[in-house]
Amino acid sequence: MRSKSDKKKSLVPRLRFPEFREAGAWEKKRLGTQGGFLTPLSGKSAKDFDAGDAKFIPYMNVFSNTFTDIQDLRSVIITDDESQNAVAKGDVFFTVSSETPEEAGMSSVLLGDVDRCYLNSFCALFRFDDHLSPNLIFLGYLLRSRSVRCHLSRGAQGATRYNISKLVFKELPLVFPLAKEQQKIAHCLSSLDEVIGLQAKKVQALKQHKKGLMQQLFPAEGETTPRLRFPEFREAGAWEVRRLGEIGKISKGKGISKSDIKPNGALPCIRYGELYTHYGEVIRDVVSFTDANPGNLVLSEENDVIIPASGETKEDIATASCVSVKGVALGGDLNIFYSPMNGMFLAYYIRGNLKFEISKVAQGNSVVHLYTTQLEKLKLAVPPYPKEQQKIAHCLSSLDEVIGLESDKLDALKNLKKGLMQQLFPQEVA
């Protein structure tokens, strides 16, 4: 059994600003002693939503945002004779149900007033009593800290879906330092979030730039000349329209089952689902490995283009990646295209201006298929000079490298915030 001094130590964060290092332990309070729960929207049917002049906060707004996004609201009909609880500045929203215990009880704090706005019926609405509310920005980060998330995850009950009772929320232990320390922590983390937000916008802007560039560098549907061309190729003439089957050979990989995947396997491999979850247009590093006999598999050569043979949606299947390394085992639900064409060029082309064409010929509903015979008939315009293919591929892959570097910076900032959160809040609060 822990002594009182041990319990006091657990209420002190590992990292503290210099001026608060002698300020003593934080004060622990149960959420239920600080206010009460109000009923969210009730008595509504489907016809009441996405109409009317009142607003409501959707479930995913609460789930995804530490602080409620007041731009992400939907309409709802609220009549004058209804008794509904409008939300107010300082309210805390919790999701009460989720697919996993780790995602249950996600919180969001409302930082401002919104007129005639209500909370969706799948979330819980908590309101602090007068004069008991802490610094709202500090509160938002506290409710997403490790100790709070652990308490709520442990309290989630269920099988296919996990629910949290009001009692679990009321027993939630919260720890508070003095107001000035709350403000300092809030300022530190919100400043870091601003930097993260700016970096995220930078990454998104680069991705949008790439999308626009791809639309310009490849001919639009029904055209044979791209709108944007490098100076040395502006007088090179129109691109030649050919079928994919005329340019190279298409075949299929061989089956690699889930049980064949081994973390320490000797042979790198790619299965169909990974093509649209892990990889971009160029595959340089492979994430899966197998111990299967290479003699029973189809292995890639450098410059091969991989296109799914099946997928869940037509968007998933309308993708392609160029393997820049040889000797990768390719799964049975993958089409492999061998040709003298620049593989990177073709992968960018398929993911860009040919995406719609591929989705049109794909077949199926619950499972979508793309057969080699369909791919062979796919028409595309090919630059007359291989150097133009190479130039376009180099341009887009260089941009991808920049996007990758900026994305890595974004991930590093997010990890920095995660580490700070673990240090700035006490970790063991029972």
Coordinates of C-alpha atoms in Angstrom, one line a residue:
M1 CA 0.0 0.0 0.0
R2 CA 1.4 3.4 -1.0
S3 CA 2.1 5.9 1.7
K4 CA 0.7 9.5 1.8
S5 CA 4.0 10.8 0.7
D6 CA 4.1 8.5 -2.3
K7 CA 0.6 9.6 -3.3
K8 CA 1.7 13.2 -3.1
K9 CA 4.7 12.5 -5.3
S10 CA 2.3 11.0 -7.9
L11 CA 0.5 14.3 -8.1
V12 CA 3.6 16.2 -9.2
P13 CA 4.5 16.2 -12.9
R14 CA 8.0 15.2 -14.0
L15 CA 8.6 18.4 -15.9
R16 CA 7.7 21.7 -14.3
F17 CA 8.4 25.3 -15.1
P18 CA 11.1 26.8 -12.8
E19 CA 8.8 29.2 -11.0
F20 CA 6.5 26.3 -9.9
R21 CA 9.0 23.7 -8.8
E22 CA 8.5 24.5 -5.2
A23 CA 4.7 25.0 -5.5
G24 CA 3.9 21.6 -4.1
A25 CA 1.6 18.8 -5.3
W26 CA -1.4 19.3 -7.6
E27 CA -4.9 19.1 -6.1
K28 CA -7.0 16.1 -7.0
K29 CA -10.7 16.4 -7.6
R30 CA -13.4 14.1 -9.0
L31 CA -15.2 15.4 -12.0
G32 CA -18.6 14.7 -10.4
T33 CA -17.8 17.1 -7.5
Q34 CA -17.2 20.0 -9.9
G35 CA -20.5 20.2 -11.7
G36 CA -23.1 18.0 -13.4
F37 CA -24.2 16.4 -16.5
L38 CA -27.0 17.8 -18.7
T39 CA -29.1 16.0 -21.2
P40 CA -27.9 16.4 -24.8
L41 CA -30.3 16.6 -27.8
S42 CA -33.3 14.3 -27.3
G43 CA -36.5 13.3 -29.0
K44 CA -35.2 14.0 -32.5
S45 CA -35.8 12.0 -35.7
A46 CA -33.8 11.9 -38.9
K47 CA -36.0 14.5 -40.6
D48 CA -35.1 17.1 -38.0
F49 CA -31.4 17.1 -38.9
D50 CA -29.6 19.0 -41.6
A51 CA -32.6 21.5 -41.6
G52 CA -33.7 24.4 -39.5
D53 CA -31.8 27.4 -38.1
A54 CA -30.4 25.9 -35.0
K55 CA -27.0 24.1 -34.9
F56 CA -25.6 20.9 -33.3
I57 CA -22.1 19.6 -32.6
P58 CA -21.6 16.3 -34.4
Y59 CA -20.0 13.2 -32.8
M60 CA -16.8 13.4 -34.9
N61 CA -16.3 17.0 -33.9
V62 CA -16.0 15.9 -30.3
F63 CA -14.0 12.8 -31.1
S64 CA -11.4 14.5 -33.2
N65 CA -10.9 17.9 -31.5
T66 CA -9.4 18.8 -28.1
F67 CA -11.3 22.1 -28.5
T68 CA -14.6 22.1 -30.3
D69 CA -14.4 23.3 -33.9
I70 CA -17.3 25.8 -34.1
Q71 CA -16.9 25.8 -37.9
D72 CA -17.9 22.1 -37.9
L73 CA -21.5 22.3 -37.0
R74 CA -24.7 20.9 -38.6
S75 CA -28.2 22.2 -38.7
V76 CA -31.1 20.9 -36.6
I77 CA -34.8 21.9 -36.2
I78 CA -35.5 23.2 -32.6
T79 CA -39.0 24.5 -32.1
D80 CA -39.9 27.2 -29.5
D81 CA -41.8 24.7 -27.3
E82 CA -38.9 22.3 -26.9
S83 CA -36.9 22.0 -23.7
Q84 CA -33.4 21.3 -24.9
N85 CA -30.1 22.2 -23.3
A86 CA -28.1 24.6 -25.4
V87 CA -24.3 24.4 -25.0
A88 CA -22.3 27.2 -23.4
K89 CA -18.7 28.4 -23.1
G90 CA -16.8 26.1 -20.8
D91 CA -18.9 23.0 -21.4
V92 CA -17.1 19.7 -21.8
F93 CA -18.3 17.0 -24.2
F94 CA -17.5 13.3 -24.0
T95 CA -18.1 10.5 -26.5
V96 CA -19.9 7.7 -24.6
S97 CA -19.5 4.9 -27.2
S98 CA -16.8 3.7 -29.5
E99 CA -15.5 0.6 -31.3
T100 CA -12.5 0.2 -29.0
P101 CA -12.0 1.0 -25.3
E102 CA -8.9 3.1 -26.2
E103 CA -11.1 5.4 -28.2
A104 CA -14.0 5.7 -25.7
G105 CA -14.6 8.8 -23.7
M106 CA -12.8 11.3 -26.0
S107 CA -13.3 14.8 -24.8
S108 CA -13.7 18.3 -26.3
V109 CA -14.0 21.6 -24.5
L110 CA -16.0 24.5 -25.9
L111 CA -14.0 27.7 -25.7
G112 CA -16.6 30.2 -26.8
D113 CA -20.3 30.9 -26.9
V114 CA -22.4 29.7 -29.9
D115 CA -26.0 30.8 -30.2
R116 CA -28.7 28.1 -30.3
C117 CA -26.2 25.3 -30.5
Y118 CA -26.8 21.8 -29.0
L119 CA -24.9 18.5 -28.5
N120 CA -25.6 15.4 -30.5
S121 CA -27.3 12.6 -28.6
F122 CA -24.4 10.2 -28.7
C123 CA -22.2 12.3 -26.5
A124 CA -22.4 13.4 -22.8
L125 CA -22.6 17.1 -21.8
F126 CA -20.8 18.2 -18.6
R127 CA -21.0 21.7 -17.1
F128 CA -18.9 23.0 -14.3
D129 CA -20.6 24.8 -11.4
D130 CA -20.1 28.5 -11.1
H131 CA -16.5 29.5 -10.1
L132 CA -15.3 25.9 -10.3
S133 CA -14.2 25.8 -13.9
P134 CA -10.4 25.7 -14.4
N135 CA -8.5 27.4 -17.2
L136 CA -10.4 26.0 -20.2
I137 CA -7.3 25.5 -22.5
F138 CA -5.5 23.7 -19.6
L139 CA -8.6 21.6 -19.1
G140 CA -8.8 20.6 -22.7
Y141 CA -5.2 19.2 -22.6
L142 CA -5.7 17.7 -19.2
L143 CA -8.7 15.7 -20.4
R144 CA -6.6 14.2 -23.2
S145 CA -3.6 13.4 -20.9
R146 CA -2.5 9.9 -20.3
S147 CA -3.9 9.5 -16.8
V148 CA -7.4 10.6 -17.9
R149 CA -7.4 8.5 -21.0
C150 CA -6.3 5.4 -19.0
H151 CA -9.1 5.9 -16.5
L152 CA -11.7 6.2 -19.2
S153 CA -10.4 3.3 -21.3
R154 CA -10.5 1.1 -18.2
G155 CA -14.0 2.1 -17.5
A156 CA -15.3 1.3 -21.0
Q157 CA -17.5 -1.8 -21.1
G158 CA -18.8 -3.9 -24.0
A159 CA -18.0 -6.4 -26.7
T160 CA -18.6 -5.1 -30.2
R161 CA -19.0 -1.5 -28.9
Y162 CA -17.6 0.0 -25.7
N163 CA -19.7 2.3 -23.6
I164 CA -18.9 4.5 -20.6
S165 CA -21.4 5.1 -17.8
K166 CA -22.1 8.4 -16.1
L167 CA -20.6 7.0 -12.9
V168 CA -17.3 6.4 -14.6
F169 CA -17.2 10.0 -15.8
K170 CA -18.2 11.3 -12.4
E171 CA -15.4 9.3 -10.7
L172 CA -12.8 10.6 -13.2
P173 CA -9.9 11.9 -11.1
L174 CA -8.6 15.3 -12.3
V175 CA -5.6 17.1 -10.9
F176 CA -5.1 20.9 -10.9
P177 CA -2.2 23.1 -10.1
L178 CA -2.5 26.8 -9.1
A179 CA -4.2 29.1 -11.7
K180 CA -0.9 30.6 -12.9
E181 CA 0.6 27.2 -13.6
Q182 CA -2.5 26.1 -15.4
Q183 CA -2.1 29.2 -17.6
K184 CA 1.6 28.5 -18.3
I185 CA 0.9 24.9 -19.3
A186 CA -2.0 26.0 -21.5
H187 CA 0.1 28.7 -23.2
C188 CA 3.0 26.2 -23.8
L189 CA 0.8 23.5 -25.4
S190 CA -1.4 25.8 -27.4
S191 CA 1.6 27.6 -28.8
L192 CA 3.0 24.2 -29.9
D193 CA -0.4 23.4 -31.4
E194 CA -0.2 26.6 -33.4
V195 CA 3.2 25.5 -34.8
I196 CA 1.8 22.0 -35.5
G197 CA -1.2 23.6 -37.3
L198 CA 1.0 25.8 -39.5
Q199 CA 3.1 22.8 -40.4
A200 CA 0.0 20.7 -41.2
K201 CA -1.2 23.5 -43.5
K202 CA 2.2 23.5 -45.2
V203 CA 2.0 19.8 -45.8
Q204 CA -1.5 20.1 -47.1
A205 CA -0.6 23.0 -49.4
L206 CA 2.3 20.9 -50.9
K207 CA -0.1 18.0 -51.5
Q208 CA -2.6 20.3 -53.2
H209 CA 0.2 21.8 -55.3
K210 CA 1.2 18.3 -56.3
K211 CA -2.4 17.4 -57.2
G212 CA -2.7 20.5 -59.4
L213 CA 0.7 19.9 -61.0
M214 CA -0.3 16.3 -62.0
Q215 CA -3.4 17.6 -63.7
Q216 CA -1.2 20.0 -65.7
L217 CA 1.7 17.7 -66.6
F218 CA -0.6 14.9 -68.0
P219 CA -3.1 15.3 -70.8
A220 CA -6.7 15.8 -69.7
E221 CA -9.3 13.2 -70.9
G222 CA -9.7 13.3 -74.7
E223 CA -6.5 15.4 -75.1
T224 CA -3.1 14.4 -76.3
T225 CA -1.0 17.4 -75.1
P226 CA -0.5 18.4 -71.5
R227 CA -1.3 22.0 -70.5
L228 CA 2.1 22.4 -68.8
R229 CA 5.2 21.2 -70.6
F230 CA 8.9 21.7 -69.9
P231 CA 10.5 24.2 -72.2
E232 CA 12.6 21.7 -74.1
F233 CA 9.6 19.6 -75.1
R234 CA 7.1 22.4 -76.1
E235 CA 7.8 21.8 -79.8
A236 CA 8.0 18.0 -79.4
G237 CA 4.5 17.4 -80.7
A238 CA 1.4 15.6 -79.3
W239 CA 1.7 12.5 -77.2
E240 CA 0.9 9.2 -78.9
V241 CA -2.3 7.5 -77.8
R242 CA -1.7 3.7 -77.2
R243 CA -3.3 0.9 -75.3
L244 CA -1.5 -0.3 -72.2
G245 CA -1.4 -3.8 -73.6
E246 CA 0.6 -2.5 -76.6
I247 CA 3.2 -0.9 -74.5
G248 CA 4.1 -3.8 -72.2
K249 CA 3.0 -7.1 -70.5
I250 CA 0.5 -7.4 -67.7
S251 CA 0.4 -10.4 -65.3
K252 CA -0.6 -11.3 -61.8
G253 CA 1.3 -12.0 -58.6
K254 CA 0.9 -15.2 -56.6
G255 CA -0.8 -15.7 -53.3
I256 CA 0.8 -14.6 -50.1
S257 CA -1.4 -15.4 -47.1
K258 CA -1.6 -13.5 -43.9
S259 CA 0.1 -16.4 -42.1
D260 CA 3.0 -16.1 -44.5
I261 CA 3.8 -12.6 -43.2
K262 CA 6.7 -12.7 -40.7
P263 CA 8.3 -9.7 -39.0
N264 CA 11.7 -11.2 -39.4
G265 CA 11.1 -12.8 -42.8
A266 CA 13.9 -12.9 -45.3
L267 CA 11.9 -11.8 -48.4
P268 CA 10.2 -8.3 -48.7
C269 CA 6.7 -8.6 -50.0
I270 CA 3.7 -6.5 -51.0
R271 CA 0.1 -7.5 -50.6
Y272 CA -2.8 -5.7 -52.3
G273 CA -4.2 -3.8 -49.3
E274 CA -0.9 -2.2 -48.6
L275 CA -0.7 -0.6 -52.0
Y276 CA -3.3 2.0 -51.0
T277 CA -2.6 2.2 -47.3
H278 CA 1.2 2.3 -47.1
Y279 CA 2.6 3.3 -50.4
G280 CA 2.7 6.2 -52.7
E281 CA 3.6 6.3 -56.4
V282 CA 7.2 5.1 -55.7
I283 CA 8.0 2.2 -53.4
R284 CA 11.5 2.5 -52.0
D285 CA 11.0 0.8 -48.6
V286 CA 8.8 -2.3 -48.1
V287 CA 7.0 -2.8 -44.8
S288 CA 6.2 -6.5 -44.9
F289 CA 8.3 -9.6 -45.1
T290 CA 7.7 -13.3 -45.7
D291 CA 9.5 -16.6 -45.2
A292 CA 7.8 -18.2 -48.2
N293 CA 9.8 -20.0 -50.9
P294 CA 10.9 -17.4 -53.5
G295 CA 10.6 -20.1 -56.2
N296 CA 6.8 -20.2 -55.7
L297 CA 6.3 -16.4 -55.9
V298 CA 6.4 -13.6 -58.5
L299 CA 9.3 -11.2 -57.7
S300 CA 9.5 -7.7 -58.9
E301 CA 12.1 -6.1 -61.1
E302 CA 13.1 -2.5 -60.8
N303 CA 10.7 -0.2 -62.7
D304 CA 7.8 -2.6 -62.5
V305 CA 4.4 -0.9 -62.0
I306 CA 2.0 -2.5 -59.5
I307 CA -1.8 -2.1 -59.9
P308 CA -4.3 -3.7 -57.6
A309 CA -6.4 -6.6 -59.0
S310 CA -9.0 -6.2 -56.3
G311 CA -10.0 -3.8 -53.6
E312 CA -12.9 -2.5 -51.5
T313 CA -13.8 0.5 -53.6
K314 CA -13.2 1.8 -57.1
E315 CA -11.1 4.6 -55.6
D316 CA -8.8 2.1 -53.9
I317 CA -8.3 0.0 -57.0
A318 CA -7.5 3.0 -59.2
T319 CA -4.0 3.4 -57.9
A320 CA -0.5 2.3 -58.9
S321 CA 3.0 2.2 -57.5
C322 CA 6.4 1.8 -59.2
V323 CA 8.8 -0.6 -57.4
S324 CA 12.2 1.0 -57.4
V325 CA 13.9 -2.1 -55.9
K326 CA 14.1 -5.6 -57.3
G327 CA 13.3 -8.9 -55.6
V328 CA 10.0 -8.0 -53.9
A329 CA 7.4 -10.8 -53.7
L330 CA 4.1 -9.6 -55.1
G331 CA 0.7 -10.9 -53.8
G332 CA -2.0 -12.7 -55.8
D333 CA -4.4 -9.7 -55.8
L334 CA -1.9 -7.5 -57.6
N335 CA -1.4 -6.8 -61.3
I336 CA 2.2 -6.3 -62.5
F337 CA 3.0 -4.3 -65.6
Y338 CA 6.4 -4.8 -67.3
S339 CA 7.4 -2.3 -70.0
P340 CA 10.2 -0.1 -71.3
M341 CA 8.2 2.9 -70.1
N342 CA 9.5 4.9 -67.1
G343 CA 7.6 3.1 -64.3
M344 CA 7.5 6.2 -62.1
F345 CA 6.0 8.2 -64.9
L346 CA 3.3 5.6 -65.4
A347 CA 2.5 5.3 -61.7
Y348 CA 2.0 9.1 -61.4
Y349 CA -0.1 9.1 -64.6
I350 CA -2.4 6.3 -63.4
R351 CA -2.9 8.0 -60.0
G352 CA -3.5 11.3 -61.6
N353 CA -5.3 11.7 -64.9
L354 CA -6.0 8.0 -65.5
K355 CA -7.6 7.4 -62.1
F356 CA -11.1 8.0 -63.4
E357 CA -10.6 5.8 -66.5
I358 CA -9.5 2.9 -64.3
S359 CA -12.5 3.3 -61.9
K360 CA -14.8 3.2 -64.9
V361 CA -13.7 -0.3 -66.1
A362 CA -13.3 -1.8 -62.6
Q363 CA -16.1 -4.3 -61.8
G364 CA -17.9 -5.3 -58.6
N365 CA -19.6 -3.8 -55.5
S366 CA -18.6 -5.3 -52.2
V367 CA -15.3 -6.4 -53.8
V368 CA -14.1 -4.5 -56.8
H369 CA -12.0 -6.3 -59.5
L370 CA -9.6 -5.1 -62.1
Y371 CA -8.7 -7.8 -64.6
T372 CA -5.6 -7.8 -66.9
T373 CA -7.8 -7.8 -70.0
Q374 CA -9.4 -4.6 -68.8
L375 CA -6.1 -3.0 -68.1
E376 CA -4.7 -4.0 -71.5
K377 CA -7.4 -2.0 -73.3
L378 CA -6.8 1.1 -71.2
K379 CA -5.8 4.0 -73.5
L380 CA -3.2 6.6 -72.5
A381 CA -1.2 9.2 -74.3
V382 CA 2.6 8.5 -74.2
P383 CA 5.3 11.3 -74.7
P384 CA 7.3 10.7 -77.9
Y385 CA 10.6 11.0 -76.1
P386 CA 11.5 8.9 -73.1
K387 CA 13.4 11.9 -71.7
E388 CA 10.0 13.7 -71.2
Q389 CA 8.7 10.8 -69.2
Q390 CA 11.9 10.9 -67.1
K391 CA 11.6 14.7 -66.6
I392 CA 8.0 14.4 -65.4
A393 CA 8.8 11.5 -63.1
H394 CA 11.8 13.3 -61.6
C395 CA 9.8 16.5 -61.0
L396 CA 7.0 14.8 -59.2
S397 CA 9.2 12.4 -57.2
S398 CA 11.3 15.4 -56.1
L399 CA 8.2 17.1 -54.9
D400 CA 7.2 13.9 -53.1
E401 CA 10.6 14.0 -51.3
V402 CA 9.8 17.6 -50.1
I403 CA 6.4 16.5 -49.0
G404 CA 7.9 13.5 -47.1
L405 CA 10.5 15.8 -45.3
E406 CA 7.8 18.2 -44.3
S407 CA 5.5 15.4 -43.2
D408 CA 8.4 14.0 -41.1
K409 CA 8.7 17.4 -39.4
L410 CA 5.0 17.4 -38.7
D411 CA 5.3 13.9 -37.1
A412 CA 8.3 15.1 -35.0
L413 CA 6.2 18.0 -33.7
K414 CA 3.3 15.7 -32.8
N415 CA 5.7 13.4 -31.0
L416 CA 7.2 16.4 -29.2
K417 CA 3.7 17.4 -28.0
K418 CA 3.0 13.8 -27.0
G419 CA 6.2 13.7 -24.9
L420 CA 5.5 17.1 -23.4
M421 CA 2.0 16.0 -22.4
Q422 CA 3.4 13.0 -20.6
Q423 CA 5.9 15.2 -18.7
L424 CA 3.7 18.2 -17.9
F425 CA 0.8 16.2 -16.3
P426 CA 1.1 13.8 -13.4
Q427 CA 1.0 10.2 -14.8
E428 CA -0.5 8.1 -12.0
V429 CA -3.8 9.5 -10.7
A430 CA -6.1 6.9 -9.2

